[in-house]
Amino acid sequence: MSPASEPTGLPVYGPHPAPEITVVLPTYNERDNVPIAIERVARALDGRLWEIIVVDDDSPDGTSDVVNAISERDGRVRCIRRVGRRGLSGACVEGMIAAASPIVAVMDSDLQHDETILPRMLEAVKSGSADIAVGSRYVDGGASNEGLSAVRQAGSKLANGLAKVLLGVRLNDPMSGFFMLRREMVERLEPKLSRQGFKILLDIVASAPRSIRVVEVPFSFRERVAGESKLDELVTIEFLALILSKLLFNAVSVRFILFMGVGATGVVVHLAVLRAGLVVPGIAFEVAQTVATVVAMTWNFFLNNWLTYRDRRLHGLAMVRGLLSFYLVCSLGVVANVGVAGMVHEADQVWWVAGIAGAVIGAVWNYAASAALTWRVR
């Protein structure tokens, strides 16, 4: 049947009911788990209008191909394949913004979240009794021991406690990756949300007005069935950086905070190597200083590659090229540091002001230039 036409000239098709809920499943190398996750979500939401958006970070295992094959059979399932960018938080935001429904949910595709609580979460948000419904491991009836290592459990509890104390977040499980809210809230908060890291819920709650109502629905965290977890002990460090970013009113990014933290450890390494070199007979200060500088830069590169740019981590020959470019970036940073410090000192003669000015300019240069050259998005 040919569509009618409106006065605007745009075609008008027959009514097609929009979904009442969209479930966003961020994925990376989950080809074995994602079909099961889709089937379980569909079963849990049987009788409701739903859609599932799988946001895949260009998985080399062909996760997106598996999802596209499912989409050909069921139009309620679609895939967003992100090429050249990674990160769980960014994937979640992208999926939620793309939703066709007024209510969106985020859950893992690794089968560790209990999809059977989705209807309870939906009723809480749809009825207006909650702005955000959270699948929680740390309320009565919930459990986390089955799916987390002892180290990750300890890190999770530490981060949860700090989020409550420092940000005033009224959540028992702010590190949960299982939650639901209205899409309009995501759209309103989107400019304040970080694209880096793995814990988007804290970012949303910390960015939202203090008056938001949160309901926590208990669930038991399951063991992973297939594949390997992308969440390791580094998640806690990123989580702490996110807390600091929020305390600074989003003035600096999570990545910049991590970069500066790595730089601080590099200063310690530099001084340790310099001291060790000076105790060696016959070693001039200039030689010891040069060795200490190279060692510190090397330390900073590998630590940044492991932590700060874990979503762009370099391997093999790319790592070697990255290390050389990082040496170049940092060498130019030293020139910028010294040049700015010299100009400031000449202007007001206050040595510590000049030193801070030079250090800030050098750090900003190193961060910006290394992001563009060493860990650039390809």
CSV table of C-alpha atoms in Angstrom, one decimal:
chain,number,residue,atom,x,y,z
A,1,MET,CA,0.0,0.0,0.0
A,2,SER,CA,1.5,3.4,-1.0
A,3,PRO,CA,1.8,5.9,1.8
A,4,ALA,CA,-0.4,9.0,2.0
A,5,SER,CA,1.2,12.4,1.9
A,6,GLU,CA,1.1,15.3,4.4
A,7,PRO,CA,1.1,18.9,3.3
A,8,THR,CA,4.8,18.9,3.9
A,9,GLY,CA,5.3,16.3,1.2
A,10,LEU,CA,6.6,13.8,3.6
A,11,PRO,CA,5.1,10.3,3.4
A,12,VAL,CA,2.8,9.1,6.1
A,13,TYR,CA,2.8,5.4,6.9
A,14,GLY,CA,0.4,3.3,9.0
A,15,PRO,CA,0.6,3.4,12.8
A,16,HIS,CA,3.5,1.4,14.2
A,17,PRO,CA,3.6,1.1,18.0
A,18,ALA,CA,6.8,2.4,19.6
A,19,PRO,CA,8.5,0.3,22.2
A,20,GLU,CA,7.9,1.2,25.9
A,21,ILE,CA,11.4,0.1,26.9
A,22,THR,CA,14.8,-0.2,25.2
A,23,VAL,CA,17.4,-2.5,26.7
A,24,VAL,CA,21.0,-1.5,25.9
A,25,LEU,CA,23.6,-4.3,25.8
A,26,PRO,CA,27.2,-2.9,25.4
A,27,THR,CA,29.5,-5.6,24.0
A,28,TYR,CA,33.1,-6.4,23.2
A,29,ASN,CA,33.9,-10.0,22.3
A,30,GLU,CA,30.6,-11.5,23.5
A,31,ARG,CA,29.5,-13.5,20.4
A,32,ASP,CA,28.7,-16.5,22.5
A,33,ASN,CA,26.9,-14.7,25.3
A,34,VAL,CA,24.9,-12.1,23.4
A,35,PRO,CA,22.3,-14.4,21.7
A,36,ILE,CA,21.5,-15.9,25.1
A,37,ALA,CA,21.3,-12.5,26.7
A,38,ILE,CA,18.9,-11.3,23.9
A,39,GLU,CA,16.7,-14.4,24.3
A,40,ARG,CA,16.5,-14.0,28.1
A,41,VAL,CA,15.6,-10.3,27.9
A,42,ALA,CA,12.9,-11.1,25.4
A,43,ARG,CA,11.5,-13.8,27.7
A,44,ALA,CA,11.6,-11.5,30.7
A,45,LEU,CA,9.7,-8.7,28.8
A,46,ASP,CA,7.2,-11.0,27.1
A,47,GLY,CA,3.9,-9.2,26.5
A,48,ARG,CA,5.5,-5.8,26.5
A,49,LEU,CA,6.7,-3.6,23.6
A,50,TRP,CA,10.5,-3.7,23.7
A,51,GLU,CA,13.6,-3.2,21.7
A,52,ILE,CA,17.2,-4.3,22.3
A,53,ILE,CA,20.1,-2.2,21.1
A,54,VAL,CA,23.5,-3.9,21.1
A,55,VAL,CA,26.3,-1.4,21.1
A,56,ASP,CA,29.4,-3.3,19.9
A,57,ASP,CA,32.9,-1.8,20.1
A,58,ASP,CA,34.0,-3.4,16.8
A,59,SER,CA,34.6,-6.8,18.4
A,60,PRO,CA,37.2,-8.8,16.5
A,61,ASP,CA,35.3,-12.0,17.4
A,62,GLY,CA,32.4,-11.0,15.1
A,63,THR,CA,29.8,-10.1,17.8
A,64,SER,CA,28.2,-7.5,15.5
A,65,ASP,CA,27.7,-10.2,12.8
A,66,VAL,CA,25.9,-12.4,15.2
A,67,VAL,CA,23.6,-9.6,16.3
A,68,ASN,CA,22.9,-8.5,12.7
A,69,ALA,CA,21.9,-12.1,11.9
A,70,ILE,CA,19.4,-11.9,14.8
A,71,SER,CA,18.2,-8.5,13.5
A,72,GLU,CA,17.3,-10.0,10.2
A,73,ARG,CA,14.9,-12.3,11.9
A,74,ASP,CA,13.6,-9.9,14.6
A,75,GLY,CA,13.4,-6.2,13.8
A,76,ARG,CA,13.2,-5.4,17.5
A,77,VAL,CA,16.9,-6.1,17.8
A,78,ARG,CA,19.5,-3.8,16.3
A,79,CYS,CA,23.2,-3.3,16.5
A,80,ILE,CA,25.3,-0.1,16.7
A,81,ARG,CA,28.8,-1.0,15.7
A,82,ARG,CA,31.3,1.6,17.0
A,83,VAL,CA,34.5,1.8,14.8
A,84,GLY,CA,37.5,3.6,16.1
A,85,ARG,CA,36.2,4.3,19.6
A,86,ARG,CA,35.8,2.2,22.7
A,87,GLY,CA,34.7,2.4,26.3
A,88,LEU,CA,31.7,1.0,28.2
A,89,SER,CA,30.4,4.4,29.4
A,90,GLY,CA,30.5,5.8,25.9
A,91,ALA,CA,28.8,2.8,24.5
A,92,CYS,CA,26.0,3.0,27.1
A,93,VAL,CA,25.4,6.7,26.5
A,94,GLU,CA,25.3,6.1,22.7
A,95,GLY,CA,22.8,3.3,23.0
A,96,MET,CA,20.5,5.2,25.4
A,97,ILE,CA,20.5,8.3,23.2
A,98,ALA,CA,19.6,6.1,20.2
A,99,ALA,CA,16.6,4.5,21.9
A,100,ALA,CA,13.1,4.7,20.4
A,101,SER,CA,11.4,4.3,23.7
A,102,PRO,CA,10.8,6.7,26.6
A,103,ILE,CA,12.5,4.4,29.1
A,104,VAL,CA,15.9,2.8,28.7
A,105,ALA,CA,17.8,0.1,30.6
A,106,VAL,CA,21.4,-0.8,30.6
A,107,MET,CA,22.7,-4.3,31.5
A,108,ASP,CA,25.7,-6.5,30.8
A,109,SER,CA,25.6,-8.9,27.9
A,110,ASP,CA,27.8,-11.5,29.8
A,111,LEU,CA,24.7,-13.0,31.6
A,112,GLN,CA,25.8,-12.0,35.1
A,113,HIS,CA,22.8,-9.7,35.5
A,114,ASP,CA,19.4,-11.1,36.3
A,115,GLU,CA,17.1,-10.1,33.6
A,116,THR,CA,14.0,-11.3,35.5
A,117,ILE,CA,13.9,-8.1,37.6
A,118,LEU,CA,13.5,-5.9,34.5
A,119,PRO,CA,9.6,-5.9,34.8
A,120,ARG,CA,9.9,-4.7,38.5
A,121,MET,CA,12.4,-2.0,37.4
A,122,LEU,CA,10.1,-0.9,34.6
A,123,GLU,CA,7.1,-0.6,36.8
A,124,ALA,CA,9.0,1.6,39.3
A,125,VAL,CA,10.2,4.0,36.5
A,126,LYS,CA,7.0,3.9,34.5
A,127,SER,CA,4.7,4.6,37.5
A,128,GLY,CA,6.8,7.6,38.5
A,129,SER,CA,7.8,6.1,41.9
A,130,ALA,CA,11.4,6.2,40.8
A,131,ASP,CA,13.6,8.3,38.5
A,132,ILE,CA,16.2,5.6,38.4
A,133,ALA,CA,15.8,1.9,39.2
A,134,VAL,CA,19.0,0.1,40.0
A,135,GLY,CA,19.7,-3.6,40.1
A,136,SER,CA,21.6,-3.8,43.4
A,137,ARG,CA,23.9,-6.5,44.9
A,138,TYR,CA,24.1,-4.7,48.2
A,139,VAL,CA,20.5,-4.5,49.5
A,140,ASP,CA,18.6,-7.2,51.3
A,141,GLY,CA,18.0,-10.1,48.8
A,142,GLY,CA,21.0,-9.2,46.6
A,143,ALA,CA,24.4,-10.9,46.4
A,144,SER,CA,27.7,-10.4,44.7
A,145,ASN,CA,30.0,-13.1,45.9
A,146,GLU,CA,29.4,-15.5,43.0
A,147,GLY,CA,30.6,-13.3,40.2
A,148,LEU,CA,33.4,-11.2,41.6
A,149,SER,CA,36.9,-12.0,42.7
A,150,ALA,CA,38.0,-11.1,46.2
A,151,VAL,CA,40.1,-8.2,45.0
A,152,ARG,CA,37.2,-6.8,42.9
A,153,GLN,CA,34.8,-7.2,45.8
A,154,ALA,CA,37.1,-5.2,48.1
A,155,GLY,CA,37.6,-2.5,45.4
A,156,SER,CA,33.9,-2.3,44.7
A,157,LYS,CA,33.1,-1.8,48.4
A,158,LEU,CA,35.9,0.8,48.8
A,159,ALA,CA,34.6,2.8,45.7
A,160,ASN,CA,31.0,2.5,46.9
A,161,GLY,CA,32.0,4.0,50.3
A,162,LEU,CA,33.9,6.8,48.8
A,163,ALA,CA,31.1,7.7,46.4
A,164,LYS,CA,28.7,8.0,49.4
A,165,VAL,CA,31.0,10.0,51.5
A,166,LEU,CA,32.5,12.4,48.9
A,167,LEU,CA,29.7,12.8,46.5
A,168,GLY,CA,26.7,12.2,48.8
A,169,VAL,CA,25.4,9.5,46.4
A,170,ARG,CA,22.5,7.8,48.1
A,171,LEU,CA,23.1,4.4,46.6
A,172,ASN,CA,24.1,1.1,48.1
A,173,ASP,CA,25.6,-0.1,44.8
A,174,PRO,CA,26.8,2.9,42.7
A,175,MET,CA,29.1,0.6,40.8
A,176,SER,CA,26.2,-1.4,39.4
A,177,GLY,CA,26.1,-1.7,35.6
A,178,PHE,CA,22.4,-2.6,35.7
A,179,PHE,CA,19.9,0.3,35.8
A,180,MET,CA,16.9,1.9,34.2
A,181,LEU,CA,15.7,5.5,33.7
A,182,ARG,CA,13.9,7.8,31.3
A,183,ARG,CA,15.7,8.7,28.1
A,184,GLU,CA,14.9,12.3,28.6
A,185,MET,CA,17.1,12.3,31.7
A,186,VAL,CA,20.0,10.9,29.8
A,187,GLU,CA,19.6,13.5,27.1
A,188,ARG,CA,19.5,16.3,29.7
A,189,LEU,CA,22.6,15.0,31.5
A,190,GLU,CA,24.6,13.9,28.4
A,191,PRO,CA,26.9,16.9,28.2
A,192,LYS,CA,28.1,16.2,31.8
A,193,LEU,CA,28.7,12.5,31.3
A,194,SER,CA,32.2,11.0,30.7
A,195,ARG,CA,32.7,8.7,27.8
A,196,GLN,CA,35.7,7.0,29.5
A,197,GLY,CA,35.5,4.3,32.1
A,198,PHE,CA,33.1,1.5,33.0
A,199,LYS,CA,30.8,3.0,35.6
A,200,ILE,CA,28.2,5.1,34.0
A,201,LEU,CA,25.7,4.9,36.8
A,202,LEU,CA,27.7,6.9,39.3
A,203,ASP,CA,28.3,9.5,36.6
A,204,ILE,CA,24.5,9.8,36.0
A,205,VAL,CA,23.6,10.0,39.7
A,206,ALA,CA,26.3,12.4,40.6
A,207,SER,CA,25.4,14.7,37.6
A,208,ALA,CA,21.7,14.6,38.3
A,209,PRO,CA,19.8,16.9,40.8
A,210,ARG,CA,20.0,15.7,44.4
A,211,SER,CA,16.2,15.4,44.4
A,212,ILE,CA,16.1,12.3,42.1
A,213,ARG,CA,14.4,9.2,43.5
A,214,VAL,CA,16.2,6.0,43.3
A,215,VAL,CA,14.8,2.5,43.8
A,216,GLU,CA,17.2,-0.4,44.3
A,217,VAL,CA,16.0,-3.9,43.2
A,218,PRO,CA,18.0,-6.8,44.7
A,219,PHE,CA,19.6,-9.4,42.4
A,220,SER,CA,22.3,-12.0,42.7
A,221,PHE,CA,25.4,-11.5,40.5
A,222,ARG,CA,25.9,-14.6,38.4
A,223,GLU,CA,29.1,-16.3,37.3
A,224,ARG,CA,30.2,-15.5,33.8
A,225,VAL,CA,29.3,-18.3,31.3
A,226,ALA,CA,31.6,-17.6,28.4
A,227,GLY,CA,34.4,-15.2,27.4
A,228,GLU,CA,36.5,-13.1,29.7
A,229,SER,CA,35.5,-10.1,31.8
A,230,LYS,CA,36.6,-6.7,30.6
A,231,LEU,CA,36.3,-5.4,34.1
A,232,ASP,CA,39.5,-5.8,36.1
A,233,GLU,CA,41.1,-4.1,39.2
A,234,LEU,CA,41.8,-1.0,37.1
A,235,VAL,CA,38.0,-0.2,37.2
A,236,THR,CA,38.4,0.9,40.8
A,237,ILE,CA,41.1,3.3,39.9
A,238,GLU,CA,39.0,4.8,37.1
A,239,PHE,CA,36.1,5.0,39.5
A,240,LEU,CA,38.1,7.0,41.9
A,241,ALA,CA,39.2,9.3,39.1
A,242,LEU,CA,35.6,9.8,38.2
A,243,ILE,CA,34.8,10.8,41.7
A,244,LEU,CA,37.6,13.4,41.7
A,245,SER,CA,36.3,14.7,38.3
A,246,LYS,CA,32.9,15.2,39.8
A,247,LEU,CA,34.3,16.9,42.9
A,248,LEU,CA,36.0,19.3,40.5
A,249,PHE,CA,32.6,20.0,38.8
A,250,ASN,CA,33.7,18.2,35.6
A,251,ALA,CA,36.4,20.9,35.1
A,252,VAL,CA,38.9,18.2,34.1
A,253,SER,CA,38.3,14.9,32.4
A,254,VAL,CA,38.8,11.4,34.0
A,255,ARG,CA,41.5,10.7,31.5
A,256,PHE,CA,43.4,13.9,32.3
A,257,ILE,CA,43.3,13.0,36.0
A,258,LEU,CA,44.7,9.6,35.3
A,259,PHE,CA,47.4,11.1,33.1
A,260,MET,CA,48.4,13.5,35.9
A,261,GLY,CA,48.4,10.7,38.4
A,262,VAL,CA,50.7,8.7,36.2
A,263,GLY,CA,52.9,11.7,35.9
A,264,ALA,CA,53.1,12.0,39.7
A,265,THR,CA,54.4,8.5,40.0
A,266,GLY,CA,56.9,9.3,37.2
A,267,VAL,CA,58.4,12.1,39.4
A,268,VAL,CA,59.0,9.5,42.1
A,269,VAL,CA,60.7,7.2,39.7
A,270,HIS,CA,62.8,10.0,38.3
A,271,LEU,CA,64.0,11.1,41.7
A,272,ALA,CA,64.7,7.4,42.7
A,273,VAL,CA,66.8,6.8,39.6
A,274,LEU,CA,68.6,10.1,39.9
A,275,ARG,CA,69.5,9.4,43.5
A,276,ALA,CA,70.8,5.9,42.6
A,277,GLY,CA,72.9,7.3,39.7
A,278,LEU,CA,74.5,10.0,41.9
A,279,VAL,CA,75.8,7.4,44.4
A,280,VAL,CA,77.7,5.6,41.5
A,281,PRO,CA,81.4,6.9,41.5
A,282,GLY,CA,82.3,8.8,38.4
A,283,ILE,CA,78.7,9.5,37.2
A,284,ALA,CA,78.2,13.2,36.5
A,285,PHE,CA,74.9,14.9,37.5
A,286,GLU,CA,74.0,15.6,33.9
A,287,VAL,CA,74.4,11.9,33.0
A,288,ALA,CA,72.4,10.7,36.0
A,289,GLN,CA,69.7,13.3,35.2
A,290,THR,CA,69.5,12.2,31.6
A,291,VAL,CA,69.1,8.5,32.5
A,292,ALA,CA,66.5,9.4,35.1
A,293,THR,CA,64.5,11.4,32.6
A,294,VAL,CA,64.5,8.6,30.0
A,295,VAL,CA,63.5,6.0,32.6
A,296,ALA,CA,60.7,8.2,34.0
A,297,MET,CA,59.4,8.9,30.5
A,298,THR,CA,59.5,5.1,29.7
A,299,TRP,CA,57.7,4.4,33.0
A,300,ASN,CA,55.0,7.0,32.2
A,301,PHE,CA,54.4,5.6,28.7
A,302,PHE,CA,53.9,2.0,29.8
A,303,LEU,CA,51.7,3.0,32.8
A,304,ASN,CA,49.6,5.3,30.6
A,305,ASN,CA,49.3,2.6,28.0
A,306,TRP,CA,48.1,0.2,30.7
A,307,LEU,CA,45.8,2.5,32.6
A,308,THR,CA,45.0,5.9,31.1
A,309,TYR,CA,44.6,4.7,27.6
A,310,ARG,CA,43.5,1.2,28.3
A,311,ASP,CA,40.7,1.6,25.7
A,312,ARG,CA,43.4,2.5,23.1
A,313,ARG,CA,46.1,0.2,24.4
A,314,LEU,CA,49.0,-0.2,22.0
A,315,HIS,CA,50.6,-3.6,21.2
A,316,GLY,CA,53.5,-5.0,19.2
A,317,LEU,CA,55.1,-2.6,16.7
A,318,ALA,CA,52.5,0.0,17.5
A,319,MET,CA,53.7,0.1,21.1
A,320,VAL,CA,57.3,0.7,19.9
A,321,ARG,CA,56.2,3.5,17.6
A,322,GLY,CA,54.1,4.9,20.4
A,323,LEU,CA,57.0,4.9,22.8
A,324,LEU,CA,59.2,6.8,20.4
A,325,SER,CA,56.5,9.3,19.8
A,326,PHE,CA,56.0,9.7,23.5
A,327,TYR,CA,59.7,10.4,23.9
A,328,LEU,CA,59.3,13.2,21.3
A,329,VAL,CA,56.2,14.6,22.9
A,330,CYS,CA,57.7,14.7,26.4
A,331,SER,CA,61.0,16.2,25.1
A,332,LEU,CA,59.0,19.1,23.5
A,333,GLY,CA,57.1,19.3,26.8
A,334,VAL,CA,60.3,20.0,28.6
A,335,VAL,CA,61.1,22.8,26.2
A,336,ALA,CA,57.6,24.3,26.7
A,337,ASN,CA,58.0,23.9,30.5
A,338,VAL,CA,61.4,25.6,30.7
A,339,GLY,CA,60.4,28.4,28.2
A,340,VAL,CA,57.2,29.4,30.0
A,341,ALA,CA,58.8,29.2,33.4
A,342,GLY,CA,61.6,31.4,32.2
A,343,MET,CA,59.2,34.0,30.9
A,344,VAL,CA,57.1,34.0,34.0
A,345,HIS,CA,60.1,34.3,36.3
A,346,GLU,CA,61.5,37.2,34.2
A,347,ALA,CA,58.2,39.0,34.5
A,348,ASP,CA,57.5,38.7,38.3
A,349,GLN,CA,60.7,37.1,39.8
A,350,VAL,CA,58.6,34.7,42.0
A,351,TRP,CA,60.4,31.4,41.5
A,352,TRP,CA,57.5,29.1,42.6
A,353,VAL,CA,54.9,30.8,40.4
A,354,ALA,CA,57.2,30.4,37.5
A,355,GLY,CA,57.8,26.7,38.4
A,356,ILE,CA,54.1,25.9,38.6
A,357,ALA,CA,53.3,27.8,35.4
A,358,GLY,CA,56.0,25.8,33.5
A,359,ALA,CA,54.9,22.5,35.0
A,360,VAL,CA,51.2,23.1,34.1
A,361,ILE,CA,52.1,24.1,30.5
A,362,GLY,CA,54.3,21.1,30.2
A,363,ALA,CA,51.7,18.7,31.6
A,364,VAL,CA,48.9,20.1,29.4
A,365,TRP,CA,51.2,19.9,26.3
A,366,ASN,CA,52.2,16.3,27.1
A,367,TYR,CA,48.6,15.2,27.6
A,368,ALA,CA,47.2,16.9,24.5
A,369,ALA,CA,50.1,16.0,22.2
A,370,SER,CA,50.3,12.3,23.3
A,371,ALA,CA,46.5,12.0,22.9
A,372,ALA,CA,46.8,13.3,19.3
A,373,LEU,CA,50.1,11.5,18.3
A,374,THR,CA,50.7,8.5,20.6
A,375,TRP,CA,47.3,7.2,21.5
A,376,ARG,CA,45.3,8.8,18.7
A,377,VAL,CA,42.0,7.1,17.6
A,378,ARG,CA,42.7,5.2,14.4
